[in-house]
């Protein structure tokens, strides 16, 4: 959490917007040191019609300024559809506060790393454009999320990828400003932590979120984590192995960071001078536009990372690009809904294509129509797709065995 010599503080206190009795707590599905999250529903009729179930996040930190910061940041971002929607703030026992949010289906980590669903390029483009729109909304309010990762990127029931969990977020300086705010470097998951933080930078900005977004983009295109370090030193080594030695040539201000002198002395780093990042990216996609986008986000020099606003104007998100972004994420949503929940059921890699997506769209005269007959037809079609993909996986495995 931000500790600063020049404090960025909120003046307002947390005020409940509804009584706790308005909601019925159903089950706890996340339990952590600082938060617990429950599924919940409304006890009585309400003006909120769009969501039947809610996620209630109880903030268990007794340091009120941390809770106030998270609540106030969420209030500022209430107008973006790519941020998890907040409905109410409730007063729990003692000083505890809870946040009533929309309940999402799952997160990108579950889709990419657990279920290993191989998403087609049109859907990847749409998903990443949603992530960039969420980041643009956050950064336009001079907020740093500080914990962008696939586990905090959620697929909602209305078919959007949304950024969640603002427990580490803080108010930061505008882009490219010469600021004196000093933040903690103990932020974010190690696999997504920007190199400047690993080298001791304490005056960072929104650019750290862009690095993390680059790591997410690689996961989206490869179903693999790009830099899998075990600790800070190991993570720096993993970054160096792929991105090259971090020196004044790649970033002229890096020598001023307190951790760079020790980094230079480390023999393991010294001889890995050349970047192999492009080769790594070319192994997962041949699309030069996508490669350039990832190279921008994964630049060692934070000042060379293009903003989310600029990247959203990239031609890979145009309907004229080949292949164009998917019209919506409804097919992916249906796949996630139907995916076997039991760990005893074998899971398979599979793909779905734009023809199937277009077939879905042509069946719907009204995008909002979700009648029972339509749902039955969709589930039937999805079961056929999954059967075809299981057959494809078996054939591929047999081919591999025969080649050996």
Tab-separated table of N, CA and C in Angstrom, residues 240-337:
chain	number	residue	atom	x	y	z
A	240	UNK	N	15.740	-10.986	-17.525
A	240	UNK	CA	16.993	-10.765	-18.244
A	240	UNK	C	17.221	-11.828	-19.311
A	241	UNK	N	16.890	-13.072	-19.003
A	241	UNK	CA	17.065	-14.170	-19.962
A	241	UNK	C	16.300	-13.916	-21.257
A	242	UNK	N	15.138	-13.267	-21.137
A	242	UNK	CA	14.279	-13.056	-22.308
A	242	UNK	C	14.433	-11.652	-22.887
A	243	UNK	N	14.506	-10.646	-22.029
A	243	UNK	CA	14.513	-9.248	-22.491
A	243	UNK	C	15.915	-8.661	-22.632
A	244	UNK	N	16.929	-9.389	-22.198
A	244	UNK	CA	18.286	-8.887	-22.300
A	244	UNK	C	18.741	-8.169	-21.042
A	245	UNK	N	20.043	-7.874	-21.004
A	245	UNK	CA	20.640	-7.209	-19.844
A	245	UNK	C	20.088	-5.792	-19.706
A	246	UNK	N	19.723	-5.429	-18.494
A	246	UNK	CA	19.136	-4.109	-18.231
A	246	UNK	C	20.268	-3.129	-17.933
A	247	UNK	N	20.525	-2.229	-18.865
A	247	UNK	CA	21.643	-1.290	-18.722
A	247	UNK	C	21.207	0.111	-19.133
A	248	UNK	N	22.157	1.054	-19.069
A	248	UNK	CA	21.874	2.429	-19.489
A	248	UNK	C	21.506	2.505	-20.963
A	249	UNK	N	21.902	1.514	-21.732
A	249	UNK	CA	21.581	1.518	-23.161
A	249	UNK	C	20.093	1.279	-23.400
A	250	UNK	N	19.479	0.470	-22.550
A	250	UNK	CA	18.047	0.206	-22.701
A	250	UNK	C	17.198	1.234	-21.959
A	251	UNK	N	17.744	1.786	-20.874
A	251	UNK	CA	17.007	2.785	-20.084
A	251	UNK	C	18.047	3.656	-19.381
A	252	UNK	N	18.172	4.892	-19.826
A	252	UNK	CA	19.273	5.745	-19.357
A	252	UNK	C	19.229	6.064	-17.870
A	253	UNK	N	18.060	5.948	-17.232
A	253	UNK	CA	17.956	6.300	-15.815
A	253	UNK	C	18.092	5.094	-14.893
A	254	UNK	N	18.289	3.906	-15.456
A	254	UNK	CA	18.265	2.701	-14.627
A	254	UNK	C	19.430	2.653	-13.642
A	255	UNK	N	20.563	3.262	-13.984
A	255	UNK	CA	21.722	3.244	-13.101
A	255	UNK	C	21.494	3.954	-11.782
A	256	UNK	N	20.476	4.803	-11.706
A	256	UNK	CA	20.183	5.549	-10.478
A	256	UNK	C	19.385	4.722	-9.468
A	257	UNK	N	18.831	3.601	-9.901
A	257	UNK	CA	18.020	2.784	-9.003
A	257	UNK	C	18.904	2.039	-8.016
A	258	UNK	N	18.451	1.942	-6.776
A	258	UNK	CA	19.282	1.395	-5.699
A	258	UNK	C	19.639	-0.080	-5.909
A	259	UNK	N	18.813	-0.811	-6.637
A	259	UNK	CA	19.090	-2.229	-6.834
A	259	UNK	C	19.907	-2.540	-8.067
A	260	UNK	N	20.216	-1.527	-8.898
A	260	UNK	CA	20.894	-1.815	-10.160
A	260	UNK	C	22.370	-2.160	-9.969
A	261	UNK	N	23.028	-1.557	-8.992
A	261	UNK	CA	24.453	-1.843	-8.759
A	261	UNK	C	24.648	-3.316	-8.415
A	262	UNK	N	23.805	-3.826	-7.547
A	262	UNK	CA	23.887	-5.244	-7.182
A	262	UNK	C	23.538	-6.124	-8.379
A	263	UNK	N	22.564	-5.687	-9.153
A	263	UNK	CA	22.158	-6.426	-10.361
A	263	UNK	C	23.328	-6.550	-11.335
A	264	UNK	N	24.082	-5.459	-11.521
A	264	UNK	CA	25.221	-5.469	-12.453
A	264	UNK	C	26.331	-6.414	-12.003
A	265	UNK	N	26.490	-6.543	-10.688
A	265	UNK	CA	27.567	-7.388	-10.162
A	265	UNK	C	27.260	-8.882	-10.283
A	266	UNK	N	25.999	-9.190	-10.495
A	266	UNK	CA	25.604	-10.599	-10.545
A	266	UNK	C	26.078	-11.234	-11.843
A	267	UNK	N	26.966	-12.196	-11.731
A	267	UNK	CA	27.567	-12.832	-12.913
A	267	UNK	C	26.520	-13.453	-13.819
A	268	UNK	N	25.482	-14.010	-13.215
A	268	UNK	CA	24.457	-14.694	-14.004
A	268	UNK	C	23.802	-13.757	-15.010
A	269	UNK	N	23.748	-12.459	-14.682
A	269	UNK	CA	23.093	-11.501	-15.569
A	269	UNK	C	24.044	-10.937	-16.631
A	270	UNK	N	25.336	-10.900	-16.328
A	270	UNK	CA	26.269	-10.058	-17.075
A	270	UNK	C	26.353	-10.393	-18.563
A	271	UNK	N	26.272	-11.672	-18.897
A	271	UNK	CA	26.533	-12.063	-20.279
A	271	UNK	C	25.264	-12.232	-21.115
A	272	UNK	N	24.121	-12.056	-20.505
A	272	UNK	CA	22.875	-12.180	-21.259
A	272	UNK	C	22.496	-10.804	-21.790
A	273	UNK	N	23.174	-10.386	-22.822
A	273	UNK	CA	23.031	-9.007	-23.292
A	273	UNK	C	21.918	-8.830	-24.316
A	274	UNK	N	21.684	-9.834	-25.132
A	274	UNK	CA	20.740	-9.682	-26.235
A	274	UNK	C	19.331	-10.099	-25.819
A	275	UNK	N	18.363	-9.370	-26.339
A	275	UNK	CA	16.968	-9.708	-26.069
A	275	UNK	C	16.484	-10.778	-27.039
A	276	UNK	N	15.819	-11.783	-26.490
A	276	UNK	CA	15.198	-12.820	-27.324
A	276	UNK	C	13.678	-12.737	-27.233
A	277	UNK	N	13.186	-11.579	-26.771
A	277	UNK	CA	11.746	-11.419	-26.564
A	277	UNK	C	10.971	-11.583	-27.866
A	278	UNK	N	11.464	-10.973	-28.943
A	278	UNK	CA	10.755	-11.092	-30.225
A	278	UNK	C	10.635	-12.561	-30.650
A	279	UNK	N	11.711	-13.317	-30.503
A	279	UNK	CA	11.665	-14.744	-30.853
A	279	UNK	C	10.627	-15.475	-30.007
A	280	UNK	N	10.562	-15.103	-28.735
A	280	UNK	CA	9.593	-15.718	-27.815
A	280	UNK	C	8.162	-15.413	-28.264
A	281	UNK	N	7.920	-14.182	-28.687
A	281	UNK	CA	6.584	-13.783	-29.128
A	281	UNK	C	6.230	-14.401	-30.472
A	282	UNK	N	7.215	-14.486	-31.358
A	282	UNK	CA	6.963	-15.081	-32.678
A	282	UNK	C	6.620	-16.565	-32.578
A	283	UNK	N	7.007	-17.184	-31.479
A	283	UNK	CA	6.683	-18.601	-31.281
A	283	UNK	C	5.208	-18.805	-30.940
A	284	UNK	N	4.531	-17.737	-30.476
A	284	UNK	CA	3.114	-17.878	-30.106
A	284	UNK	C	2.177	-17.176	-31.080
A	285	UNK	N	2.690	-16.252	-31.894
A	285	UNK	CA	1.861	-15.590	-32.903
A	285	UNK	C	2.744	-15.102	-34.049
A	286	UNK	N	2.204	-15.172	-35.248
A	286	UNK	CA	2.918	-14.677	-36.429
A	286	UNK	C	2.416	-13.295	-36.840
A	287	UNK	N	1.424	-12.792	-36.126
A	287	UNK	CA	0.844	-11.483	-36.437
A	287	UNK	C	1.794	-10.381	-35.952
A	288	UNK	N	2.391	-9.658	-36.890
A	288	UNK	CA	3.372	-8.636	-36.551
A	288	UNK	C	2.765	-7.520	-35.708
A	289	UNK	N	1.505	-7.193	-35.954
A	289	UNK	CA	0.847	-6.125	-35.185
A	289	UNK	C	0.714	-6.509	-33.712
A	290	UNK	N	0.358	-7.755	-33.457
A	290	UNK	CA	0.226	-8.228	-32.080
A	290	UNK	C	1.595	-8.279	-31.405
A	291	UNK	N	2.603	-8.706	-32.156
A	291	UNK	CA	3.971	-8.748	-31.617
A	291	UNK	C	4.431	-7.346	-31.226
A	292	UNK	N	4.180	-6.364	-32.090
A	292	UNK	CA	4.579	-4.981	-31.800
A	292	UNK	C	3.858	-4.449	-30.572
A	293	UNK	N	2.587	-4.812	-30.415
A	293	UNK	CA	1.823	-4.377	-29.243
A	293	UNK	C	2.447	-4.933	-27.966
A	294	UNK	N	2.782	-6.220	-27.968
A	294	UNK	CA	3.394	-6.836	-26.786
A	294	UNK	C	4.785	-6.272	-26.518
A	295	UNK	N	5.559	-6.037	-27.584
A	295	UNK	CA	6.900	-5.465	-27.412
A	295	UNK	C	6.827	-4.093	-26.752
A	296	UNK	N	5.809	-3.321	-27.107
A	296	UNK	CA	5.638	-1.998	-26.499
A	296	UNK	C	5.354	-2.117	-25.005
A	297	UNK	N	4.438	-3.015	-24.641
A	297	UNK	CA	4.068	-3.178	-23.237
A	297	UNK	C	5.206	-3.773	-22.414
A	298	UNK	N	6.011	-4.628	-23.042
A	298	UNK	CA	7.089	-5.318	-22.325
A	298	UNK	C	8.442	-4.643	-22.526
A	299	UNK	N	8.421	-3.346	-22.760
A	299	UNK	CA	9.663	-2.587	-22.873
A	299	UNK	C	10.293	-2.424	-21.490
A	300	UNK	N	11.603	-2.690	-21.400
A	300	UNK	CA	12.314	-2.511	-20.131
A	300	UNK	C	12.248	-1.052	-19.688
A	301	UNK	N	12.368	-0.142	-20.639
A	301	UNK	CA	12.262	1.289	-20.341
A	301	UNK	C	10.791	1.646	-20.169
A	302	UNK	N	10.351	1.984	-18.952
A	302	UNK	CA	8.929	2.262	-18.728
A	302	UNK	C	8.399	3.422	-19.560
A	303	UNK	N	9.284	4.357	-19.930
A	303	UNK	CA	8.848	5.519	-20.698
A	303	UNK	C	8.552	5.169	-22.154
A	304	UNK	N	8.944	3.976	-22.583
A	304	UNK	CA	8.671	3.544	-23.953
A	304	UNK	C	7.405	2.697	-24.063
A	305	UNK	N	6.768	2.415	-22.929
A	305	UNK	CA	5.520	1.644	-22.970
A	305	UNK	C	4.367	2.555	-23.381
A	306	UNK	N	3.688	2.168	-24.435
A	306	UNK	CA	2.566	2.981	-24.908
A	306	UNK	C	1.401	2.863	-23.939
A	307	UNK	N	0.663	3.948	-23.794
A	307	UNK	CA	-0.463	3.966	-22.867
A	307	UNK	C	-1.605	3.114	-23.398
A	308	UNK	N	-2.524	2.755	-22.507
A	308	UNK	CA	-3.703	1.984	-22.916
A	308	UNK	C	-4.524	2.767	-23.928
A	309	UNK	N	-4.618	4.070	-23.733
A	309	UNK	CA	-5.380	4.920	-24.658
A	309	UNK	C	-4.798	4.858	-26.067
A	310	UNK	N	-3.474	4.911	-26.173
A	310	UNK	CA	-2.812	4.848	-27.483
A	310	UNK	C	-2.977	3.462	-28.098
A	311	UNK	N	-2.807	2.419	-27.300
A	311	UNK	CA	-2.888	1.056	-27.819
A	311	UNK	C	-4.289	0.704	-28.299
A	312	UNK	N	-5.299	1.311	-27.715
A	312	UNK	CA	-6.677	1.049	-28.155
A	312	UNK	C	-6.927	1.538	-29.576
A	313	UNK	N	-6.073	2.441	-30.062
A	313	UNK	CA	-6.199	2.919	-31.441
A	313	UNK	C	-5.431	2.033	-32.421
A	314	UNK	N	-4.807	0.964	-31.903
A	314	UNK	CA	-4.031	0.052	-32.747
A	314	UNK	C	-4.957	-0.642	-33.739
A	315	UNK	N	-4.457	-0.880	-34.945
A	315	UNK	CA	-5.320	-1.453	-35.979
A	315	UNK	C	-5.695	-2.912	-35.734
A	316	UNK	N	-5.075	-3.588	-34.767
A	316	UNK	CA	-5.487	-4.976	-34.510
A	316	UNK	C	-6.889	-5.035	-33.916
A	317	UNK	N	-7.362	-3.909	-33.373
A	317	UNK	CA	-8.700	-3.876	-32.800
A	317	UNK	C	-9.746	-3.359	-33.790
A	318	UNK	N	-9.336	-3.043	-35.019
A	318	UNK	CA	-10.270	-2.581	-36.051
A	318	UNK	C	-11.049	-3.755	-36.614
A	319	UNK	N	-12.300	-3.492	-37.014
A	319	UNK	CA	-13.113	-4.551	-37.625
A	319	UNK	C	-12.534	-4.973	-38.966
A	320	UNK	N	-11.675	-4.119	-39.551
A	320	UNK	CA	-11.061	-4.452	-40.830
A	320	UNK	C	-9.804	-5.284	-40.712
A	321	UNK	N	-9.333	-5.534	-39.478
A	321	UNK	CA	-8.127	-6.342	-39.301
A	321	UNK	C	-8.435	-7.812	-39.582
A	322	UNK	N	-7.380	-8.585	-39.843
A	322	UNK	CA	-7.564	-10.002	-40.171
A	322	UNK	C	-6.837	-10.874	-39.151
A	323	UNK	N	-7.585	-11.739	-38.439
A	323	UNK	CA	-9.048	-11.758	-38.368
A	323	UNK	C	-9.562	-10.603	-37.514
A	324	UNK	N	-10.799	-10.172	-37.730
A	324	UNK	CA	-11.330	-9.065	-36.926
A	324	UNK	C	-11.640	-9.514	-35.506
A	325	UNK	N	-11.710	-8.581	-34.564
A	325	UNK	CA	-12.111	-8.951	-33.203
A	325	UNK	C	-13.502	-9.576	-33.201
A	326	UNK	N	-13.759	-10.457	-32.249
A	326	UNK	CA	-15.073	-11.085	-32.140
A	326	UNK	C	-16.124	-10.037	-31.801
A	327	UNK	N	-17.324	-10.253	-32.330
A	327	UNK	CA	-18.419	-9.312	-32.058
A	327	UNK	C	-18.731	-9.266	-30.567
A	328	UNK	N	-18.686	-10.439	-29.918
A	328	UNK	CA	-18.906	-10.498	-28.473
A	328	UNK	C	-18.228	-11.743	-27.920
A	329	UNK	N	-18.283	-11.913	-26.611
A	329	UNK	CA	-17.660	-13.064	-25.954
A	329	UNK	C	-18.697	-14.088	-25.519
A	330	UNK	N	-19.863	-14.064	-26.149
A	330	UNK	CA	-20.930	-14.975	-25.751
A	330	UNK	C	-20.541	-16.446	-25.926
A	331	UNK	N	-19.877	-16.838	-27.043
A	331	UNK	CA	-19.478	-18.249	-27.165
A	331	UNK	C	-18.544	-18.695	-26.041
A	332	UNK	N	-17.585	-17.849	-25.673
A	332	UNK	CA	-16.670	-18.182	-24.581
A	332	UNK	C	-17.439	-18.317	-23.275
A	333	UNK	N	-18.386	-17.428	-23.053
A	333	UNK	CA	-19.218	-17.472	-21.853
A	333	UNK	C	-19.969	-18.807	-21.770
A	334	UNK	N	-20.515	-19.257	-22.901
A	334	UNK	CA	-21.242	-20.521	-22.928
A	334	UNK	C	-20.313	-21.702	-22.646
A	335	UNK	N	-19.097	-21.656	-23.188
A	335	UNK	CA	-18.124	-22.730	-22.959
A	335	UNK	C	-17.767	-22.811	-21.478
A	336	UNK	N	-17.522	-21.664	-20.864
A	336	UNK	CA	-17.169	-21.638	-19.441
A	336	UNK	C	-18.322	-22.174	-18.603
A	337	UNK	N	-19.563	-21.797	-18.956
A	337	UNK	CA	-20.732	-22.259	-18.206
A	337	UNK	C	-20.873	-23.776	-18.257
